[in-house]
Amino acid sequence: DFEDFDFNQYNMEVNKLIEIDSQNTNALTTYLKSHDFPKISEIGRRNVEGLIFMLIHAEDTNQMKTYLPLIEKRCLEGEAEWMPWAMMHDKLRQLQHLPQEYGMQSVFINAEKTQLQLYKLDNLDAVNARRRSIGLGPINDPEEITHIRRE
């Protein structure tokens, strides 16, 4: 029952979270200078996914360019998941102000940050063909707005 749960212990200042993200990313990139990108069979599915999300959240385009091909190789080996790879691929394109190719990134469309919409897409038919090729379902309505409740 979450009504009685004290979430205060999980509240942190955004700057503290950014600092922790930065420390984690630095540790990961230091590790990757002398090691291959970890495999699912070595550290587990969720851990590999978490490492990919760390690289996405760092928003470092050079790192993404370096690691995307290595992660793609892991995906082809069955040692990483396609969904987080596609998220990184599209995040890189978004940071480069290019249309995304898998439809994995959304952006806020209002100042209150309560409405999200897909970041601009490449041709919808081509996006859906790419999504199918890696096991993702189609995007039916790229204009759909997702509403986020803020309390």
mmCIF file of C-alpha atoms in Angstrom:
data_model
loop_
_atom_site.group_PDB
_atom_site.id
_atom_site.type_symbol
_atom_site.label_atom_id
_atom_site.label_comp_id
_atom_site.label_asym_id
_atom_site.label_seq_id
_atom_site.Cartn_x
_atom_site.Cartn_y
_atom_site.Cartn_z
ATOM 1 C CA ASP A 1 0.000 0.000 0.000
ATOM 2 C CA PHE A 2 1.749 3.151 -1.269
ATOM 3 C CA GLU A 3 -0.524 5.584 0.601
ATOM 4 C CA ASP A 4 1.521 5.130 3.784
ATOM 5 C CA PHE A 5 4.924 4.855 2.107
ATOM 6 C CA ASP A 6 7.387 7.660 2.867
ATOM 7 C CA PHE A 7 8.915 8.710 -0.444
ATOM 8 C CA ASN A 8 10.836 11.606 1.154
ATOM 9 C CA GLN A 9 13.973 9.500 1.436
ATOM 10 C CA TYR A 10 14.008 9.309 -2.376
ATOM 11 C CA ASN A 11 13.679 13.060 -2.945
ATOM 12 C CA MET A 12 16.931 14.609 -4.109
ATOM 13 C CA GLU A 13 17.887 17.851 -5.659
ATOM 14 C CA VAL A 14 18.221 17.624 -9.436
ATOM 15 C CA ASN A 15 21.844 18.813 -9.215
ATOM 16 C CA LYS A 16 22.674 15.865 -6.937
ATOM 17 C CA LEU A 17 21.126 13.448 -9.451
ATOM 18 C CA ILE A 18 23.122 15.066 -12.281
ATOM 19 C CA GLU A 19 26.289 14.691 -10.206
ATOM 20 C CA ILE A 20 25.567 10.993 -9.577
ATOM 21 C CA ASP A 21 24.774 10.439 -13.289
ATOM 22 C CA SER A 22 28.069 12.083 -14.185
ATOM 23 C CA GLN A 23 30.050 9.933 -11.725
ATOM 24 C CA ASN A 24 28.394 6.750 -13.004
ATOM 25 C CA THR A 25 28.998 7.668 -16.643
ATOM 26 C CA ASN A 26 32.653 8.516 -15.939
ATOM 27 C CA ALA A 27 33.123 5.152 -14.216
ATOM 28 C CA LEU A 28 31.478 3.345 -17.137
ATOM 29 C CA THR A 29 33.512 5.102 -19.829
ATOM 30 C CA THR A 30 36.736 4.480 -17.865
ATOM 31 C CA TYR A 31 35.818 0.788 -17.661
ATOM 32 C CA LEU A 32 34.981 0.644 -21.386
ATOM 33 C CA LYS A 33 38.401 2.044 -22.346
ATOM 34 C CA SER A 34 39.974 -1.267 -21.350
ATOM 35 C CA HIS A 35 37.040 -3.720 -21.599
ATOM 36 C CA ASP A 36 34.494 -4.771 -24.218
ATOM 37 C CA PHE A 37 30.889 -3.666 -23.770
ATOM 38 C CA PRO A 38 29.401 -6.208 -21.308
ATOM 39 C CA LYS A 39 27.143 -9.006 -22.539
ATOM 40 C CA ILE A 40 23.765 -10.120 -21.182
ATOM 41 C CA SER A 41 25.327 -13.529 -20.488
ATOM 42 C CA GLU A 42 27.949 -11.834 -18.292
ATOM 43 C CA ILE A 43 25.972 -9.287 -16.266
ATOM 44 C CA GLY A 44 22.275 -9.817 -17.089
ATOM 45 C CA ARG A 45 19.664 -8.176 -19.290
ATOM 46 C CA ARG A 46 18.658 -5.359 -16.930
ATOM 47 C CA ASN A 47 22.266 -4.418 -16.200
ATOM 48 C CA VAL A 48 23.189 -4.175 -19.884
ATOM 49 C CA GLU A 49 20.062 -2.084 -20.444
ATOM 50 C CA GLY A 50 21.014 0.135 -17.491
ATOM 51 C CA LEU A 51 24.482 0.776 -18.937
ATOM 52 C CA ILE A 52 22.920 1.804 -22.256
ATOM 53 C CA PHE A 53 20.514 4.147 -20.441
ATOM 54 C CA MET A 54 23.481 5.707 -18.617
ATOM 55 C CA LEU A 55 25.059 6.539 -21.971
ATOM 56 C CA ILE A 56 21.761 7.924 -23.276
ATOM 57 C CA HIS A 57 21.277 10.165 -20.223
ATOM 58 C CA ALA A 58 24.825 11.536 -20.501
ATOM 59 C CA GLU A 59 23.779 13.035 -23.871
ATOM 60 C CA ASP A 60 27.399 12.873 -25.069
ATOM 61 C CA THR A 61 27.187 12.521 -28.852
ATOM 62 C CA ASN A 62 30.811 11.366 -29.165
ATOM 63 C CA GLN A 63 30.237 8.557 -26.674
ATOM 64 C CA MET A 64 27.030 7.557 -28.441
ATOM 65 C CA LYS A 65 28.823 7.470 -31.804
ATOM 66 C CA THR A 66 31.533 5.294 -30.235
ATOM 67 C CA TYR A 67 29.269 2.821 -28.446
ATOM 68 C CA LEU A 68 26.290 2.482 -30.829
ATOM 69 C CA PRO A 69 28.162 0.145 -33.216
ATOM 70 C CA LEU A 70 29.481 -1.930 -30.281
ATOM 71 C CA ILE A 71 26.004 -2.240 -28.784
ATOM 72 C CA GLU A 72 24.554 -3.073 -32.212
ATOM 73 C CA LYS A 73 27.132 -5.883 -32.454
ATOM 74 C CA ARG A 74 25.946 -7.144 -29.043
ATOM 75 C CA CYS A 75 22.328 -7.014 -30.279
ATOM 76 C CA LEU A 76 23.226 -9.084 -33.343
ATOM 77 C CA GLU A 77 24.901 -11.608 -31.015
ATOM 78 C CA GLY A 78 21.791 -11.702 -28.798
ATOM 79 C CA GLU A 79 23.847 -10.119 -25.995
ATOM 80 C CA ALA A 80 21.952 -6.788 -25.827
ATOM 81 C CA GLU A 81 18.365 -5.703 -26.519
ATOM 82 C CA TRP A 82 17.331 -3.796 -29.625
ATOM 83 C CA MET A 83 14.916 -1.438 -27.822
ATOM 84 C CA PRO A 84 17.567 0.435 -25.755
ATOM 85 C CA TRP A 85 19.891 0.436 -28.783
ATOM 86 C CA ALA A 86 17.118 2.112 -30.826
ATOM 87 C CA MET A 87 16.542 4.590 -27.989
ATOM 88 C CA MET A 88 20.225 5.570 -28.077
ATOM 89 C CA HIS A 89 20.225 5.691 -31.876
ATOM 90 C CA ASP A 90 17.261 8.090 -31.882
ATOM 91 C CA LYS A 91 18.614 10.150 -28.962
ATOM 92 C CA LEU A 92 21.812 10.724 -30.930
ATOM 93 C CA ARG A 93 19.787 11.797 -33.964
ATOM 94 C CA GLN A 94 17.696 14.104 -31.781
ATOM 95 C CA LEU A 95 20.844 15.711 -30.318
ATOM 96 C CA GLN A 96 22.086 16.162 -33.903
ATOM 97 C CA HIS A 97 18.737 17.807 -34.826
ATOM 98 C CA LEU A 98 17.988 14.983 -37.271
ATOM 99 C CA PRO A 99 14.674 13.107 -37.581
ATOM 100 C CA GLN A 100 14.548 9.905 -35.576
ATOM 101 C CA GLU A 101 14.466 6.563 -37.365
ATOM 102 C CA TYR A 102 12.752 4.322 -34.774
ATOM 103 C CA GLY A 103 10.345 6.706 -33.001
ATOM 104 C CA MET A 104 11.819 6.151 -29.533
ATOM 105 C CA GLN A 105 12.202 9.765 -28.333
ATOM 106 C CA SER A 106 9.513 12.216 -27.247
ATOM 107 C CA VAL A 107 9.755 15.899 -26.355
ATOM 108 C CA PHE A 108 7.677 18.166 -24.160
ATOM 109 C CA ILE A 109 5.457 20.441 -26.227
ATOM 110 C CA ASN A 110 4.274 22.808 -23.494
ATOM 111 C CA ALA A 111 6.014 24.998 -20.918
ATOM 112 C CA GLU A 112 4.434 23.146 -17.975
ATOM 113 C CA LYS A 113 6.015 19.896 -19.214
ATOM 114 C CA THR A 114 2.763 17.977 -18.983
ATOM 115 C CA GLN A 115 2.413 17.072 -22.680
ATOM 116 C CA LEU A 116 4.762 14.873 -24.678
ATOM 117 C CA GLN A 117 4.814 14.191 -28.391
ATOM 118 C CA LEU A 118 7.155 12.120 -30.535
ATOM 119 C CA TYR A 119 10.226 14.017 -31.685
ATOM 120 C CA LYS A 120 10.196 14.514 -35.463
ATOM 121 C CA LEU A 121 10.263 11.287 -37.448
ATOM 122 C CA ASP A 122 11.807 10.158 -40.656
ATOM 123 C CA ASN A 123 9.137 8.844 -43.089
ATOM 124 C CA LEU A 124 6.533 6.967 -41.006
ATOM 125 C CA ASP A 125 6.451 3.911 -43.299
ATOM 126 C CA ALA A 126 10.262 3.642 -43.154
ATOM 127 C CA VAL A 127 10.213 4.116 -39.354
ATOM 128 C CA ASN A 128 7.646 1.330 -38.955
ATOM 129 C CA ALA A 129 9.634 -0.967 -41.277
ATOM 130 C CA ARG A 130 12.754 -0.388 -39.152
ATOM 131 C CA ARG A 131 10.750 -0.962 -35.965
ATOM 132 C CA ARG A 132 9.408 -4.264 -37.343
ATOM 133 C CA SER A 133 12.944 -5.356 -38.264
ATOM 134 C CA ILE A 134 14.009 -5.193 -34.585
ATOM 135 C CA GLY A 135 10.790 -6.549 -33.078
ATOM 136 C CA LEU A 136 8.990 -3.307 -32.138
ATOM 137 C CA GLY A 137 5.335 -2.581 -32.892
ATOM 138 C CA PRO A 138 4.249 0.135 -35.309
ATOM 139 C CA ILE A 139 3.595 3.775 -34.559
ATOM 140 C CA ASN A 140 -0.002 4.425 -35.568
ATOM 141 C CA ASP A 141 -0.361 8.126 -34.734
ATOM 142 C CA PRO A 142 2.895 10.128 -34.614
ATOM 143 C CA GLU A 143 0.896 13.244 -33.670
ATOM 144 C CA GLU A 144 -0.545 11.619 -30.538
ATOM 145 C CA ILE A 145 -0.022 13.675 -27.399
ATOM 146 C CA THR A 146 0.751 11.955 -24.100
ATOM 147 C CA HIS A 147 -0.489 13.818 -21.029
ATOM 148 C CA ILE A 148 1.513 13.629 -17.822
ATOM 149 C CA ARG A 149 -0.171 14.447 -14.544
ATOM 150 C CA ARG A 150 1.818 16.673 -12.224
ATOM 151 C CA GLU A 151 0.853 16.925 -8.578
#
